[in-house]
Amino acid sequence: MRNTILCLSREYPGVVQLALIALFLLIAPIVCAQGVKLKSIEFIGNKILSDKELAGQMNLKPLSKLQRLLFWKKKPEFISSILEEDIDRLRSYYNRNGFLEPRLSFKTDTSREGVKVQIRIRENRFVIASPVNLIINGDSVAIRMHDTLLKVIPLKEGSRFTDQGVFGSESTLKKICSDHGYPLATVKHILKVSKDTVSCEVSFIVAAGSRSYFGAVTVNGDSLITKKFIRKYILFKKDELFSQKRLDSTQQDLFATRLFSYVVVTPQKDSVSNDRIPVKILVRELPRWQLETGVGYGTEDRFRLAVQLTRLNFLGGARRMIVNGRTSYFQPFSFDASFVQPDLLPKLDLVVDPFIRRDRELTYTVGRFGGTVSFPYRLRRNLNAYLNYSIERDRIRELLDQQLDPSQLRHNKSVISAGATLNASNDPFYPSKGRKIVASISYAGLGYSREVHYYKIDFSIFNYFPVGTKSVFATKLNTGVITALGSTLSTPL
């Protein structure tokens, strides 16, 4: 091979040189591109739009602080053409947020660690929304809604003009009209920009249409649950004034029964007859039997196993039977079976939960047997309160012979508890971001057993943070106090 190249170089020296130059021109950009990484992006000069807001508009993104801790995460490539496109995108974003003449420039600083990008911004003056007008075309009832609608328009007079403010105001106006019997209302806007005063006159024009009412309701879907049961959760009747809010609440309440994989409540606006809008409810039932398992290992409780078996539509309706079994070193076995009767009264459920379990500590084990009757109450969609009454019989078995009095080895407890749960996470069952707050207060010594008296206050905060697309980082902060009362010298284990 070497001899061949030497021969070619002697006979055709120009050809070899051209070939080497061409090869260099092909390989060099690839090598250079692979070697240039993006280290950071810094915004300078922006006062109104935040760094986070601007970074969200860019395709070129450096590693976040959390991602930098993951040593296997590689820095993204720096591509100048994408940066130039991002600058144009930021300029457009400023325009949509009321800035007519933003000035943006950038510079890069390359080192062994990668490319630092500095984006300098001069926002200049933004456009003021002034005045904001509302014109309603419709019947006398719709016209009387003028003052109410004007108050709830998100784009306020004197505020910074934004495209989102205009479209959000249109959406709000349509929603309120739909909640008050005008689901066919249309909303348009007219803008008049004055560069002299750097302001924009915004006029919203609402065509209310005719007043509408609920028509016939049909229920379809893949479900063995009776239509009679489903209709119990429908919050409207035929010939009542149309309200989109009632449709949304009906969908949420049906889904909250946890019997359906999806629930869709749709007004058939293309089938209006005599101002009556028929409604179609489409449901799909979840599998009647559900099995969930979990296996883990911890340095303290060692091997862990959890099994949960759920039977939906137990004994008909939305009743559920949930059987849980768990085992670990500190809890050799735990078994409970919860019977859930939803809507015992409006928004009030009934839960009966007998249990038996054994807990292990270093010098003793505790066998527990008892049950709880609970009454959860839905205050709001994400806020629940409850009242519990539980009885429990505990028996302590010593692992070391400490010659304790037999009266100290057995306890009968009777506890009444009240509490509340505020769930601000994105999913009540499988949260990936958000927060949940749980608070409760308990008093022991009422009803079945009065030999143990104490009160207890618990407070917990759960935080959920998404890590990538498939992982969640969760934290829990728990605090509380427990104090013996009366003749009780110590609280039981």
PDB file of N, CA, C and O in Angstrom, residues 292-352:
ATOM      1  N   GLU A 292     -51.259  -5.604  41.781  1.00  0.00           N
ATOM      2  CA  GLU A 292     -50.034  -4.803  41.792  1.00  0.00           C
ATOM      3  C   GLU A 292     -49.058  -5.421  42.788  1.00  0.00           C
ATOM      4  O   GLU A 292     -49.452  -5.823  43.889  1.00  0.00           O
ATOM      5  N   THR A 293     -47.788  -5.500  42.397  1.00  0.00           N
ATOM      6  CA  THR A 293     -46.757  -6.068  43.267  1.00  0.00           C
ATOM      7  C   THR A 293     -45.556  -5.144  43.321  1.00  0.00           C
ATOM      8  O   THR A 293     -45.316  -4.356  42.402  1.00  0.00           O
ATOM      9  N   GLY A 294     -44.817  -5.240  44.398  1.00  0.00           N
ATOM     10  CA  GLY A 294     -43.599  -4.456  44.557  1.00  0.00           C
ATOM     11  C   GLY A 294     -42.563  -5.235  45.346  1.00  0.00           C
ATOM     12  O   GLY A 294     -42.897  -5.895  46.341  1.00  0.00           O
ATOM     13  N   VAL A 295     -41.325  -5.188  44.880  1.00  0.00           N
ATOM     14  CA  VAL A 295     -40.220  -5.890  45.545  1.00  0.00           C
ATOM     15  C   VAL A 295     -39.082  -4.898  45.722  1.00  0.00           C
ATOM     16  O   VAL A 295     -38.805  -4.098  44.827  1.00  0.00           O
ATOM     17  N   GLY A 296     -38.427  -4.929  46.893  1.00  0.00           N
ATOM     18  CA  GLY A 296     -37.319  -4.020  47.130  1.00  0.00           C
ATOM     19  C   GLY A 296     -36.394  -4.531  48.213  1.00  0.00           C
ATOM     20  O   GLY A 296     -36.644  -5.575  48.841  1.00  0.00           O
ATOM     21  N   TYR A 297     -35.317  -3.793  48.414  1.00  0.00           N
ATOM     22  CA  TYR A 297     -34.359  -4.153  49.462  1.00  0.00           C
ATOM     23  C   TYR A 297     -33.834  -2.869  50.087  1.00  0.00           C
ATOM     24  O   TYR A 297     -33.498  -1.918  49.382  1.00  0.00           O
ATOM     25  N   GLY A 298     -33.812  -2.831  51.425  1.00  0.00           N
ATOM     26  CA  GLY A 298     -33.284  -1.696  52.158  1.00  0.00           C
ATOM     27  C   GLY A 298     -32.280  -2.155  53.191  1.00  0.00           C
ATOM     28  O   GLY A 298     -32.322  -3.297  53.650  1.00  0.00           O
ATOM     29  N   THR A 299     -31.387  -1.241  53.574  1.00  0.00           N
ATOM     30  CA  THR A 299     -30.347  -1.625  54.537  1.00  0.00           C
ATOM     31  C   THR A 299     -30.924  -1.919  55.919  1.00  0.00           C
ATOM     32  O   THR A 299     -30.328  -2.674  56.687  1.00  0.00           O
ATOM     33  N   GLU A 300     -32.084  -1.329  56.246  1.00  0.00           N
ATOM     34  CA  GLU A 300     -32.689  -1.564  57.558  1.00  0.00           C
ATOM     35  C   GLU A 300     -33.745  -2.663  57.519  1.00  0.00           C
ATOM     36  O   GLU A 300     -33.663  -3.633  58.266  1.00  0.00           O
ATOM     37  N   ASP A 301     -34.743  -2.502  56.640  1.00  0.00           N
ATOM     38  CA  ASP A 301     -35.812  -3.495  56.621  1.00  0.00           C
ATOM     39  C   ASP A 301     -35.534  -4.652  55.669  1.00  0.00           C
ATOM     40  O   ASP A 301     -36.362  -5.546  55.515  1.00  0.00           O
ATOM     41  N   ARG A 302     -34.378  -4.635  54.998  1.00  0.00           N
ATOM     42  CA  ARG A 302     -33.914  -5.742  54.167  1.00  0.00           C
ATOM     43  C   ARG A 302     -34.902  -6.031  53.036  1.00  0.00           C
ATOM     44  O   ARG A 302     -35.388  -5.122  52.388  1.00  0.00           O
ATOM     45  N   PHE A 303     -35.189  -7.304  52.817  1.00  0.00           N
ATOM     46  CA  PHE A 303     -36.066  -7.676  51.703  1.00  0.00           C
ATOM     47  C   PHE A 303     -37.498  -7.216  51.982  1.00  0.00           C
ATOM     48  O   PHE A 303     -38.029  -7.410  53.069  1.00  0.00           O
ATOM     49  N   ARG A 304     -38.111  -6.575  50.976  1.00  0.00           N
ATOM     50  CA  ARG A 304     -39.491  -6.098  51.106  1.00  0.00           C
ATOM     51  C   ARG A 304     -40.331  -6.657  49.969  1.00  0.00           C
ATOM     52  O   ARG A 304     -39.880  -6.709  48.820  1.00  0.00           O
ATOM     53  N   LEU A 305     -41.549  -7.043  50.308  1.00  0.00           N
ATOM     54  CA  LEU A 305     -42.494  -7.531  49.308  1.00  0.00           C
ATOM     55  C   LEU A 305     -43.864  -6.966  49.619  1.00  0.00           C
ATOM     56  O   LEU A 305     -44.307  -6.977  50.774  1.00  0.00           O
ATOM     57  N   ALA A 306     -44.539  -6.439  48.618  1.00  0.00           N
ATOM     58  CA  ALA A 306     -45.887  -5.901  48.794  1.00  0.00           C
ATOM     59  C   ALA A 306     -46.760  -6.398  47.651  1.00  0.00           C
ATOM     60  O   ALA A 306     -46.339  -6.410  46.485  1.00  0.00           O
ATOM     61  N   VAL A 307     -47.979  -6.805  47.977  1.00  0.00           N
ATOM     62  CA  VAL A 307     -48.941  -7.292  46.991  1.00  0.00           C
ATOM     63  C   VAL A 307     -50.280  -6.627  47.276  1.00  0.00           C
ATOM     64  O   VAL A 307     -50.722  -6.560  48.435  1.00  0.00           O
ATOM     65  N   GLN A 308     -50.937  -6.113  46.233  1.00  0.00           N
ATOM     66  CA  GLN A 308     -52.264  -5.526  46.381  1.00  0.00           C
ATOM     67  C   GLN A 308     -53.191  -6.079  45.309  1.00  0.00           C
ATOM     68  O   GLN A 308     -52.902  -6.013  44.117  1.00  0.00           O
ATOM     69  N   LEU A 309     -54.303  -6.636  45.753  1.00  0.00           N
ATOM     70  CA  LEU A 309     -55.308  -7.196  44.858  1.00  0.00           C
ATOM     71  C   LEU A 309     -56.589  -6.380  45.012  1.00  0.00           C
ATOM     72  O   LEU A 309     -57.103  -6.226  46.122  1.00  0.00           O
ATOM     73  N   THR A 310     -57.087  -5.849  43.890  1.00  0.00           N
ATOM     74  CA  THR A 310     -58.277  -4.993  43.914  1.00  0.00           C
ATOM     75  C   THR A 310     -59.380  -5.617  43.078  1.00  0.00           C
ATOM     76  O   THR A 310     -59.133  -6.065  41.952  1.00  0.00           O
ATOM     77  N   ARG A 311     -60.574  -5.651  43.655  1.00  0.00           N
ATOM     78  CA  ARG A 311     -61.761  -6.111  42.920  1.00  0.00           C
ATOM     79  C   ARG A 311     -62.706  -4.933  42.766  1.00  0.00           C
ATOM     80  O   ARG A 311     -63.266  -4.423  43.742  1.00  0.00           O
ATOM     81  N   LEU A 312     -62.838  -4.447  41.515  1.00  0.00           N
ATOM     82  CA  LEU A 312     -63.752  -3.357  41.228  1.00  0.00           C
ATOM     83  C   LEU A 312     -65.170  -3.889  41.062  1.00  0.00           C
ATOM     84  O   LEU A 312     -65.381  -5.073  40.777  1.00  0.00           O
ATOM     85  N   ASN A 313     -66.135  -2.980  41.226  1.00  0.00           N
ATOM     86  CA  ASN A 313     -67.547  -3.358  41.094  1.00  0.00           C
ATOM     87  C   ASN A 313     -67.884  -4.511  42.034  1.00  0.00           C
ATOM     88  O   ASN A 313     -68.651  -5.414  41.699  1.00  0.00           O
ATOM     89  N   PHE A 314     -67.323  -4.498  43.232  1.00  0.00           N
ATOM     90  CA  PHE A 314     -67.542  -5.549  44.221  1.00  0.00           C
ATOM     91  C   PHE A 314     -68.971  -5.435  44.772  1.00  0.00           C
ATOM     92  O   PHE A 314     -69.369  -4.381  45.266  1.00  0.00           O
ATOM     93  N   LEU A 315     -69.736  -6.493  44.619  1.00  0.00           N
ATOM     94  CA  LEU A 315     -71.149  -6.506  45.029  1.00  0.00           C
ATOM     95  C   LEU A 315     -71.976  -5.477  44.256  1.00  0.00           C
ATOM     96  O   LEU A 315     -73.021  -5.019  44.727  1.00  0.00           O
ATOM     97  N   GLY A 316     -71.479  -5.074  43.069  1.00  0.00           N
ATOM     98  CA  GLY A 316     -72.220  -4.151  42.228  1.00  0.00           C
ATOM     99  C   GLY A 316     -71.882  -2.700  42.521  1.00  0.00           C
ATOM    100  O   GLY A 316     -71.309  -2.346  43.552  1.00  0.00           O
ATOM    101  N   GLY A 317     -72.265  -1.824  41.601  1.00  0.00           N
ATOM    102  CA  GLY A 317     -72.023  -0.393  41.781  1.00  0.00           C
ATOM    103  C   GLY A 317     -70.544  -0.071  41.756  1.00  0.00           C
ATOM    104  O   GLY A 317     -69.735  -0.740  41.122  1.00  0.00           O
ATOM    105  N   ALA A 318     -70.172   0.963  42.476  1.00  0.00           N
ATOM    106  CA  ALA A 318     -68.772   1.406  42.498  1.00  0.00           C
ATOM    107  C   ALA A 318     -68.027   0.863  43.708  1.00  0.00           C
ATOM    108  O   ALA A 318     -66.931   1.330  44.015  1.00  0.00           O
ATOM    109  N   ARG A 319     -68.583  -0.116  44.405  1.00  0.00           N
ATOM    110  CA  ARG A 319     -67.910  -0.662  45.594  1.00  0.00           C
ATOM    111  C   ARG A 319     -66.617  -1.352  45.194  1.00  0.00           C
ATOM    112  O   ARG A 319     -66.515  -1.949  44.118  1.00  0.00           O
ATOM    113  N   ARG A 320     -65.641  -1.296  46.086  1.00  0.00           N
ATOM    114  CA  ARG A 320     -64.344  -1.917  45.833  1.00  0.00           C
ATOM    115  C   ARG A 320     -63.911  -2.724  47.045  1.00  0.00           C
ATOM    116  O   ARG A 320     -64.183  -2.357  48.193  1.00  0.00           O
ATOM    117  N   MET A 321     -63.210  -3.807  46.779  1.00  0.00           N
ATOM    118  CA  MET A 321     -62.537  -4.576  47.817  1.00  0.00           C
ATOM    119  C   MET A 321     -61.052  -4.577  47.490  1.00  0.00           C
ATOM    120  O   MET A 321     -60.641  -4.981  46.398  1.00  0.00           O
ATOM    121  N   ILE A 322     -60.245  -4.104  48.449  1.00  0.00           N
ATOM    122  CA  ILE A 322     -58.806  -3.990  48.238  1.00  0.00           C
ATOM    123  C   ILE A 322     -58.101  -4.813  49.316  1.00  0.00           C
ATOM    124  O   ILE A 322     -58.262  -4.548  50.519  1.00  0.00           O
ATOM    125  N   VAL A 323     -57.335  -5.803  48.895  1.00  0.00           N
ATOM    126  CA  VAL A 323     -56.615  -6.683  49.817  1.00  0.00           C
ATOM    127  C   VAL A 323     -55.125  -6.388  49.689  1.00  0.00           C
ATOM    128  O   VAL A 323     -54.570  -6.430  48.585  1.00  0.00           O
ATOM    129  N   ASN A 324     -54.477  -6.088  50.807  1.00  0.00           N
ATOM    130  CA  ASN A 324     -53.046  -5.755  50.832  1.00  0.00           C
ATOM    131  C   ASN A 324     -52.286  -6.759  51.690  1.00  0.00           C
ATOM    132  O   ASN A 324     -52.743  -7.128  52.789  1.00  0.00           O
ATOM    133  N   GLY A 325     -51.124  -7.161  51.214  1.00  0.00           N
ATOM    134  CA  GLY A 325     -50.218  -7.988  51.986  1.00  0.00           C
ATOM    135  C   GLY A 325     -48.802  -7.463  51.860  1.00  0.00           C
ATOM    136  O   GLY A 325     -48.373  -7.099  50.760  1.00  0.00           O
ATOM    137  N   ARG A 326     -48.082  -7.372  52.979  1.00  0.00           N
ATOM    138  CA  ARG A 326     -46.710  -6.862  52.975  1.00  0.00           C
ATOM    139  C   ARG A 326     -45.852  -7.678  53.924  1.00  0.00           C
ATOM    140  O   ARG A 326     -46.345  -8.201  54.933  1.00  0.00           O
ATOM    141  N   THR A 327     -44.566  -7.752  53.618  1.00  0.00           N
ATOM    142  CA  THR A 327     -43.617  -8.399  54.518  1.00  0.00           C
ATOM    143  C   THR A 327     -42.249  -7.749  54.378  1.00  0.00           C
ATOM    144  O   THR A 327     -41.860  -7.319  53.291  1.00  0.00           O
ATOM    145  N   SER A 328     -41.543  -7.634  55.506  1.00  0.00           N
ATOM    146  CA  SER A 328     -40.174  -7.139  55.551  1.00  0.00           C
ATOM    147  C   SER A 328     -39.589  -7.584  56.894  1.00  0.00           C
ATOM    148  O   SER A 328     -40.273  -8.215  57.707  1.00  0.00           O
ATOM    149  N   TYR A 329     -38.336  -7.250  57.131  1.00  0.00           N
ATOM    150  CA  TYR A 329     -37.710  -7.690  58.381  1.00  0.00           C
ATOM    151  C   TYR A 329     -38.412  -7.080  59.588  1.00  0.00           C
ATOM    152  O   TYR A 329     -38.690  -7.778  60.577  1.00  0.00           O
ATOM    153  N   PHE A 330     -38.689  -5.778  59.566  1.00  0.00           N
ATOM    154  CA  PHE A 330     -39.326  -5.117  60.703  1.00  0.00           C
ATOM    155  C   PHE A 330     -40.843  -5.304  60.734  1.00  0.00           C
ATOM    156  O   PHE A 330     -41.486  -4.947  61.711  1.00  0.00           O
ATOM    157  N   GLN A 331     -41.408  -5.845  59.682  1.00  0.00           N
ATOM    158  CA  GLN A 331     -42.833  -6.161  59.673  1.00  0.00           C
ATOM    159  C   GLN A 331     -42.982  -7.527  58.988  1.00  0.00           C
ATOM    160  O   GLN A 331     -43.266  -7.611  57.796  1.00  0.00           O
ATOM    161  N   PRO A 332     -42.793  -8.602  59.752  1.00  0.00           N
ATOM    162  CA  PRO A 332     -42.810  -9.946  59.162  1.00  0.00           C
ATOM    163  C   PRO A 332     -44.052 -10.231  58.341  1.00  0.00           C
ATOM    164  O   PRO A 332     -43.977 -10.896  57.313  1.00  0.00           O
ATOM    165  N   PHE A 333     -45.202  -9.757  58.801  1.00  0.00           N
ATOM    166  CA  PHE A 333     -46.385  -9.869  57.952  1.00  0.00           C
ATOM    167  C   PHE A 333     -47.384  -8.772  58.304  1.00  0.00           C
ATOM    168  O   PHE A 333     -47.481  -8.317  59.445  1.00  0.00           O
ATOM    169  N   SER A 334     -48.113  -8.360  57.301  1.00  0.00           N
ATOM    170  CA  SER A 334     -49.164  -7.364  57.456  1.00  0.00           C
ATOM    171  C   SER A 334     -50.247  -7.676  56.438  1.00  0.00           C
ATOM    172  O   SER A 334     -49.955  -7.858  55.251  1.00  0.00           O
ATOM    173  N   PHE A 335     -51.472  -7.732  56.900  1.00  0.00           N
ATOM    174  CA  PHE A 335     -52.577  -8.091  56.028  1.00  0.00           C
ATOM    175  C   PHE A 335     -53.780  -7.230  56.378  1.00  0.00           C
ATOM    176  O   PHE A 335     -54.133  -7.075  57.555  1.00  0.00           O
ATOM    177  N   ASP A 336     -54.382  -6.610  55.361  1.00  0.00           N
ATOM    178  CA  ASP A 336     -55.616  -5.858  55.590  1.00  0.00           C
ATOM    179  C   ASP A 336     -56.508  -5.973  54.366  1.00  0.00           C
ATOM    180  O   ASP A 336     -56.024  -6.179  53.243  1.00  0.00           O
ATOM    181  N   ALA A 337     -57.794  -5.835  54.592  1.00  0.00           N
ATOM    182  CA  ALA A 337     -58.786  -5.918  53.519  1.00  0.00           C
ATOM    183  C   ALA A 337     -59.743  -4.740  53.675  1.00  0.00           C
ATOM    184  O   ALA A 337     -60.460  -4.648  54.675  1.00  0.00           O
ATOM    185  N   SER A 338     -59.737  -3.839  52.688  1.00  0.00           N
ATOM    186  CA  SER A 338     -60.556  -2.628  52.767  1.00  0.00           C
ATOM    187  C   SER A 338     -61.787  -2.765  51.874  1.00  0.00           C
ATOM    188  O   SER A 338     -61.671  -3.085  50.683  1.00  0.00           O
ATOM    189  N   PHE A 339     -62.931  -2.530  52.470  1.00  0.00           N
ATOM    190  CA  PHE A 339     -64.180  -2.481  51.716  1.00  0.00           C
ATOM    191  C   PHE A 339     -64.576  -1.013  51.583  1.00  0.00           C
ATOM    192  O   PHE A 339     -64.693  -0.298  52.578  1.00  0.00           O
ATOM    193  N   VAL A 340     -64.762  -0.558  50.338  1.00  0.00           N
ATOM    194  CA  VAL A 340     -65.046   0.848  50.068  1.00  0.00           C
ATOM    195  C   VAL A 340     -66.452   0.979  49.502  1.00  0.00           C
ATOM    196  O   VAL A 340     -66.767   0.392  48.457  1.00  0.00           O
ATOM    197  N   GLN A 341     -67.282   1.735  50.206  1.00  0.00           N
ATOM    198  CA  GLN A 341     -68.634   2.043  49.731  1.00  0.00           C
ATOM    199  C   GLN A 341     -68.684   3.539  49.401  1.00  0.00           C
ATOM    200  O   GLN A 341     -68.807   4.385  50.291  1.00  0.00           O
ATOM    201  N   PRO A 342     -68.554   3.881  48.111  1.00  0.00           N
ATOM    202  CA  PRO A 342     -68.565   5.311  47.761  1.00  0.00           C
ATOM    203  C   PRO A 342     -69.964   5.898  47.844  1.00  0.00           C
ATOM    204  O   PRO A 342     -70.972   5.195  47.706  1.00  0.00           O
ATOM    205  N   ASP A 343     -70.013   7.198  48.092  1.00  0.00           N
ATOM    206  CA  ASP A 343     -71.268   7.953  48.095  1.00  0.00           C
ATOM    207  C   ASP A 343     -72.316   7.351  49.014  1.00  0.00           C
ATOM    208  O   ASP A 343     -73.476   7.147  48.636  1.00  0.00           O
ATOM    209  N   LEU A 344     -71.884   7.058  50.249  1.00  0.00           N
ATOM    210  CA  LEU A 344     -72.860   6.673  51.263  1.00  0.00           C
ATOM    211  C   LEU A 344     -73.867   7.800  51.438  1.00  0.00           C
ATOM    212  O   LEU A 344     -75.073   7.574  51.571  1.00  0.00           O
ATOM    213  N   LEU A 345     -73.341   9.013  51.452  1.00  0.00           N
ATOM    214  CA  LEU A 345     -74.108  10.246  51.329  1.00  0.00           C
ATOM    215  C   LEU A 345     -73.396  11.084  50.274  1.00  0.00           C
ATOM    216  O   LEU A 345     -72.263  10.764  49.901  1.00  0.00           O
ATOM    217  N   PRO A 346     -74.015  12.141  49.758  1.00  0.00           N
ATOM    218  CA  PRO A 346     -73.312  12.942  48.751  1.00  0.00           C
ATOM    219  C   PRO A 346     -71.922  13.380  49.222  1.00  0.00           C
ATOM    220  O   PRO A 346     -71.775  13.982  50.287  1.00  0.00           O
ATOM    221  N   LYS A 347     -70.894  13.001  48.439  1.00  0.00           N
ATOM    222  CA  LYS A 347     -69.487  13.319  48.682  1.00  0.00           C
ATOM    223  C   LYS A 347     -68.892  12.605  49.898  1.00  0.00           C
ATOM    224  O   LYS A 347     -67.738  12.825  50.246  1.00  0.00           O
ATOM    225  N   LEU A 348     -69.672  11.740  50.560  1.00  0.00           N
ATOM    226  CA  LEU A 348     -69.203  11.032  51.750  1.00  0.00           C
ATOM    227  C   LEU A 348     -69.118   9.541  51.458  1.00  0.00           C
ATOM    228  O   LEU A 348     -70.105   8.922  51.050  1.00  0.00           O
ATOM    229  N   ASP A 349     -67.925   8.949  51.669  1.00  0.00           N
ATOM    230  CA  ASP A 349     -67.713   7.520  51.442  1.00  0.00           C
ATOM    231  C   ASP A 349     -67.620   6.790  52.777  1.00  0.00           C
ATOM    232  O   ASP A 349     -67.451   7.407  53.838  1.00  0.00           O
ATOM    233  N   LEU A 350     -67.708   5.470  52.714  1.00  0.00           N
ATOM    234  CA  LEU A 350     -67.523   4.609  53.878  1.00  0.00           C
ATOM    235  C   LEU A 350     -66.434   3.600  53.553  1.00  0.00           C
ATOM    236  O   LEU A 350     -66.468   2.955  52.499  1.00  0.00           O
ATOM    237  N   VAL A 351     -65.458   3.468  54.468  1.00  0.00           N
ATOM    238  CA  VAL A 351     -64.378   2.495  54.300  1.00  0.00           C
ATOM    239  C   VAL A 351     -64.270   1.670  55.570  1.00  0.00           C
ATOM    240  O   VAL A 351     -64.124   2.221  56.669  1.00  0.00           O
ATOM    241  N   VAL A 352     -64.355   0.350  55.435  1.00  0.00           N
ATOM    242  CA  VAL A 352     -64.178  -0.573  56.558  1.00  0.00           C
ATOM    243  C   VAL A 352     -62.901  -1.368  56.296  1.00  0.00           C
ATOM    244  O   VAL A 352     -62.761  -1.994  55.235  1.00  0.00           O
TER     245      VAL A 352
END
